[in-house]
Structures are given as C-alpha cells and as structure tokens.
Amino acid sequence: MLGAVLLAGAAAFEAQAQVFPAETTARGATVTTRPRPEFDPLGVRVGAFRLDAAADLGLGYDDNVFAERRNRTGDGFFDWRLGAGLESDWSRHAVGVAGNVGGRRYFSQGALDWLDWSVGAFGRLDIGAASSLEARYTHRREHLDTGSVDLQQAGVAEPAPFDVDEFQIAGNTRLNRLALTALLNYQIFRFDDIAPGGVPQTLSANDFQTWIAVVGAGYAFAPGRLGTLVARFQDIRYERAVSRGRDSFTWEVLVGFQYDFDGVWQGRGGIGYRRRSYESPAIKDLEGPAFEAQVIWAPSQITTVTLGLRRTIEESISLSRVSYTRTLLQANVDHELLRNVILGLELGADRRVYESPSLRATDAYAILSGRWLLNRNMQLIASYQHVNRIEATGGAEEYYRNLIQVRLRMAI
C-alpha cells in the first residue's frame, strides 16, 4: 500500500516542468547516475587531488534478527559508516586511495554486532588515446549474515566474519571498431573461527585462494551497438588438507551484445556455457548454461527502470556442500519525485541450488527507499526491506523478515 501511494504521487509530479542542465540529459544518464550540480558534494581540492568523504548515522529495526521461521526475535540497532577517498585530478593517468569502515550495534542482541571495513589503492596508466593499464589492491573485512543458507544449515546463529585480499591488473585497447580487454584477478579468502553458544565452528577450514582471468572483445557495428565475446577462467585452491578435494577449475564462454536502441532503451547481455571440475572424483562437476543480461528503460528524464538477470557459481562455507549455482533476478524503478527527492523500488528473486547433498533455497525480496537531498552536504535516507524465503530444503529454513531504517548522510 505504501509503495502504491508513493508511486502514485510520483506520477502526479511528472506533469510539472523541470529544467535539466545539458550534462544531466546526456544519452545514457539514469536517475541514479545523473549529476546534480546543485546537490552533489564538491569535495576538497588538495593540490592535484580531490578528497571526498562521507559519514552515515542511522537507526533501524529488524523484526527477525536470527532469520527463523518460529520463535522470531526482533531488535533495534544503530548503524554507522565512515568513508573517504583521495584521487588525482590529472588529465592523463590516475592514482588514488580509499577506505571505509562501518558497523551495526544491536540494542539487545550484542552477539549479532558486526564491523566491516576496507582499504584500497589503484593506479592507471593511459597509453595513447585508446589504451590504458590499471592495477588495484583492496583489503576487505566482511561478514556473512544470519540469513545465509550456509550458516543456517550449519546451525550458526551469529555473523561469520572473513577477510579478503584482492589484487587486480586490467587493460583495454581499441583498434578502430574492435575493442579488446583483459583482466587478471587474485583473491585470498580467510574465515574466522567462531563459537556461537559455546559451540566451536572451524570456518577457517574454508580458507582458499583463487585466480580469475578474463579476456573479451567487442566489435562496434555502429556507435553504442557492439557484438561481444567473453571468456572467463577461475582456479580455486583450498589451504587446509581436509578441504583440498574441493579444489576446482572453471571455464565459461559467453557471446552477447551491448546495444543502445534509441536513448530510451539500452541493453546488454550474454549467453554461453560454463563448467566447473573438482579435484575430488567424489564431487560432482557442475556444468550448464551461463547467462547475464541487463535492460535499462528511461521513459522520461525523471524515471528509470532497470531489469537484471545473472547466473553464477559461488563457493559455500559448508563442509558437507561445496559450490552452488546462483540465479539472481532484479528489477529496479528509480523516480525523481522532485529535484532533491529520489524514490526507489527494488524487487528481486535469489535462487541457490546446491548439489551432493541436494539443497534448494529461493528468496524473494522488496526494498522501498527514499532519499531527500537537503543540500550539498546532507541527505536523509529512509528504507523498508522485506525478505521472504519462499522455498527451503535440505537444512535451510523458510522465514520472512522486515527491516526499517532511517539514516543521515553527511558528505564533503
């Protein structure tokens, strides 16, 4: 009901004339990516660099903090996040550093508190007018939420923290109508051992390292209209002897397109085949169709509709199950109710399929949000999220969850 009221109000405002600067009406600009010169933070000039920083403070309520079907427990929480980035403003080449830290503190369920943070740096070397080479390093501290299928089937009722070190080198070039790109990515995942309720969980047995290589080509038939070919390869190696049978090699090839139809419709997509082979003959190899797609519809300058679909293979921290196939479908509607009031609605379905032993889990969710840009430096953000696990087998649990949150963002 609330979503219907907000969308009806948004439609009423479309009839009112709004004046947009030239850069905000550029072909391909969406409600979320469009510059807003009168509300965007200016940053701080530091010589040939620009410093951007922001802080978020918020309160919220979760009516099912343990993601359980029965014996639902609700609790309020306090959220906070700090972030800053320093990036060069040169006409050629670029370097930069960035970092952020954020956490959540529950009023009663202190065991569910979490703290995430990341730091990173990058450098880009421009070679001529159409080629570049970029290197990045990032360290991230993240966590798995209590709603995770892996944590549920293991009986873990608190967040599971882990660290990721990521190194990446990417390059691209253009030869007339032909665009070429390549990427090499190396990641190290390390999980903390935890003891929820005094019961030890040796999650560090899931520590692994992975190499990912991607090569791609695109041929431009016309401006904004490309045919694409992408090949991806991934090698995963576990560090503990008990898990080395889960070592795997994955390859996939996708043929697709990137197409700007008329400035109102844009689309990109790819379809192909993927296969993951495991070191242990006791683990069934995974193979099947691979696909990804995105369609953007901009019926007006103040409304954008985005549809996305993707199928991937991801790692599990469960010792009884290895990888799972994930299919994610998303639909977003973003509307500029006023120049400084942005409404958003996201609907999605997230399906996970585990093999040997079999497990299925399907989550449907909806997120309704609103941003009120008070000035260049402050905005008020409100959101409501509903998650419903509509299917669960093999140890996962069906549940539904509502989360309400209000945040104040301050930026320079």
mmCIF file of N, CA and C in Angstrom, residues 209-213 231-238 244-253 274-280 283-287 313 315 322-323:
data_model
loop_
_atom_site.group_PDB
_atom_site.id
_atom_site.type_symbol
_atom_site.label_atom_id
_atom_site.label_comp_id
_atom_site.label_asym_id
_atom_site.label_seq_id
_atom_site.Cartn_x
_atom_site.Cartn_y
_atom_site.Cartn_z
ATOM 1 N N GLN A 209 42.312 -19.666 -1.982
ATOM 2 C CA GLN A 209 42.861 -18.666 -2.878
ATOM 3 C C GLN A 209 42.304 -18.920 -4.273
ATOM 4 N N THR A 210 42.072 -17.855 -5.026
ATOM 5 C CA THR A 210 41.510 -18.025 -6.358
ATOM 6 C C THR A 210 42.129 -17.056 -7.349
ATOM 7 N N TRP A 211 42.404 -17.569 -8.536
ATOM 8 C CA TRP A 211 42.844 -16.774 -9.685
ATOM 9 C C TRP A 211 41.683 -16.680 -10.669
ATOM 10 N N ILE A 212 41.446 -15.489 -11.185
ATOM 11 C CA ILE A 212 40.406 -15.289 -12.196
ATOM 12 C C ILE A 212 41.026 -14.541 -13.370
ATOM 13 N N ALA A 213 40.850 -15.077 -14.571
ATOM 14 C CA ALA A 213 41.334 -14.430 -15.791
ATOM 15 C C ALA A 213 40.161 -14.219 -16.737
ATOM 16 N N ALA A 231 35.496 -14.670 -22.445
ATOM 17 C CA ALA A 231 35.907 -15.956 -21.873
ATOM 18 C C ALA A 231 36.443 -15.707 -20.466
ATOM 19 N N ARG A 232 36.011 -16.519 -19.506
ATOM 20 C CA ARG A 232 36.451 -16.397 -18.118
ATOM 21 C C ARG A 232 37.002 -17.735 -17.636
ATOM 22 N N PHE A 233 38.051 -17.653 -16.823
ATOM 23 C CA PHE A 233 38.664 -18.846 -16.256
ATOM 24 C C PHE A 233 38.927 -18.588 -14.775
ATOM 25 N N GLN A 234 38.672 -19.602 -13.932
ATOM 26 C CA GLN A 234 38.880 -19.446 -12.498
ATOM 27 C C GLN A 234 39.486 -20.719 -11.913
ATOM 28 N N ASP A 235 40.529 -20.546 -11.116
ATOM 29 C CA ASP A 235 41.171 -21.651 -10.416
ATOM 30 C C ASP A 235 41.051 -21.401 -8.919
ATOM 31 N N ILE A 236 40.533 -22.366 -8.160
ATOM 32 C CA ILE A 236 40.329 -22.242 -6.721
ATOM 33 C C ILE A 236 41.139 -23.312 -6.011
ATOM 34 N N ARG A 237 41.949 -22.904 -5.022
ATOM 35 C CA ARG A 237 42.780 -23.828 -4.255
ATOM 36 C C ARG A 237 42.577 -23.578 -2.766
ATOM 37 N N TYR A 238 42.171 -24.640 -2.036
ATOM 38 C CA TYR A 238 41.964 -24.537 -0.587
ATOM 39 C C TYR A 238 43.274 -24.762 0.151
ATOM 40 N N ARG A 244 41.050 -29.922 0.416
ATOM 41 C CA ARG A 244 41.684 -29.828 -0.895
ATOM 42 C C ARG A 244 40.966 -30.603 -1.983
ATOM 43 N N GLY A 245 40.111 -31.539 -1.612
ATOM 44 C CA GLY A 245 39.294 -32.206 -2.622
ATOM 45 C C GLY A 245 38.311 -31.273 -3.297
ATOM 46 N N ARG A 246 38.087 -30.090 -2.673
ATOM 47 C CA ARG A 246 37.163 -29.102 -3.226
ATOM 48 C C ARG A 246 37.840 -28.174 -4.225
ATOM 49 N N ASP A 247 39.168 -28.313 -4.413
ATOM 50 C CA ASP A 247 39.860 -27.511 -5.418
ATOM 51 C C ASP A 247 39.169 -27.687 -6.765
ATOM 52 N N SER A 248 39.099 -26.594 -7.544
ATOM 53 C CA SER A 248 38.340 -26.672 -8.793
ATOM 54 C C SER A 248 38.913 -25.755 -9.856
ATOM 55 N N PHE A 249 38.507 -26.040 -11.085
ATOM 56 C CA PHE A 249 38.835 -25.177 -12.223
ATOM 57 C C PHE A 249 37.554 -24.946 -13.001
ATOM 58 N N THR A 250 37.294 -23.669 -13.333
ATOM 59 C CA THR A 250 36.061 -23.283 -14.022
ATOM 60 C C THR A 250 36.391 -22.527 -15.295
ATOM 61 N N TRP A 251 35.668 -22.835 -16.359
ATOM 62 C CA TRP A 251 35.761 -22.046 -17.582
ATOM 63 C C TRP A 251 34.358 -21.731 -18.079
ATOM 64 N N GLU A 252 34.237 -20.601 -18.740
ATOM 65 C CA GLU A 252 32.963 -20.237 -19.356
ATOM 66 C C GLU A 252 33.213 -19.324 -20.550
ATOM 67 N N VAL A 253 32.347 -19.414 -21.517
ATOM 68 C CA VAL A 253 32.400 -18.574 -22.717
ATOM 69 C C VAL A 253 31.008 -18.013 -22.954
ATOM 70 N N ARG A 274 29.142 -22.951 -19.126
ATOM 71 C CA ARG A 274 30.094 -22.917 -18.017
ATOM 72 C C ARG A 274 30.288 -24.333 -17.482
ATOM 73 N N ARG A 275 31.525 -24.653 -17.081
ATOM 74 C CA ARG A 275 31.806 -25.957 -16.473
ATOM 75 C C ARG A 275 32.806 -25.775 -15.331
ATOM 76 N N ARG A 276 32.507 -26.373 -14.181
ATOM 77 C CA ARG A 276 33.431 -26.400 -13.048
ATOM 78 C C ARG A 276 33.800 -27.847 -12.743
ATOM 79 N N SER A 277 35.107 -28.159 -12.764
ATOM 80 C CA SER A 277 35.614 -29.503 -12.490
ATOM 81 C C SER A 277 36.334 -29.501 -11.159
ATOM 82 N N TYR A 278 36.092 -30.545 -10.335
ATOM 83 C CA TYR A 278 36.665 -30.626 -8.995
ATOM 84 C C TYR A 278 37.818 -31.620 -8.941
ATOM 85 N N GLU A 279 38.723 -31.368 -7.990
ATOM 86 C CA GLU A 279 39.877 -32.239 -7.787
ATOM 87 C C GLU A 279 39.436 -33.627 -7.343
ATOM 88 N N SER A 280 38.448 -33.687 -6.453
ATOM 89 C CA SER A 280 37.987 -34.968 -5.923
ATOM 90 C C SER A 280 36.972 -35.605 -6.867
ATOM 91 N N ILE A 283 33.165 -35.531 -5.885
ATOM 92 C CA ILE A 283 32.333 -34.332 -6.004
ATOM 93 C C ILE A 283 31.877 -34.193 -7.448
ATOM 94 N N LYS A 284 30.596 -34.072 -7.619
ATOM 95 C CA LYS A 284 30.033 -33.967 -8.965
ATOM 96 C C LYS A 284 30.389 -32.640 -9.606
ATOM 97 N N ASP A 285 30.913 -32.705 -10.855
ATOM 98 C CA ASP A 285 31.216 -31.477 -11.586
ATOM 99 C C ASP A 285 29.925 -30.713 -11.874
ATOM 100 N N LEU A 286 30.042 -29.372 -11.947
ATOM 101 C CA LEU A 286 28.902 -28.523 -12.268
ATOM 102 C C LEU A 286 29.062 -27.985 -13.685
ATOM 103 N N GLU A 287 28.024 -28.076 -14.482
ATOM 104 C CA GLU A 287 28.064 -27.514 -15.826
ATOM 105 C C GLU A 287 26.656 -27.163 -16.264
ATOM 106 N N ILE A 313 28.298 -19.425 -10.421
ATOM 107 C CA ILE A 313 28.662 -20.496 -9.489
ATOM 108 C C ILE A 313 29.490 -19.860 -8.384
ATOM 109 N N GLU A 315 31.159 -20.175 -4.124
ATOM 110 C CA GLU A 315 31.664 -21.092 -3.113
ATOM 111 C C GLU A 315 30.779 -21.095 -1.870
ATOM 112 N N VAL A 322 29.714 -28.114 -1.417
ATOM 113 C CA VAL A 322 30.850 -27.385 -1.959
ATOM 114 C C VAL A 322 30.374 -26.076 -2.577
ATOM 115 N N SER A 323 30.111 -26.071 -3.858
ATOM 116 C CA SER A 323 29.665 -24.857 -4.544
ATOM 117 C C SER A 323 28.158 -24.909 -4.768
#
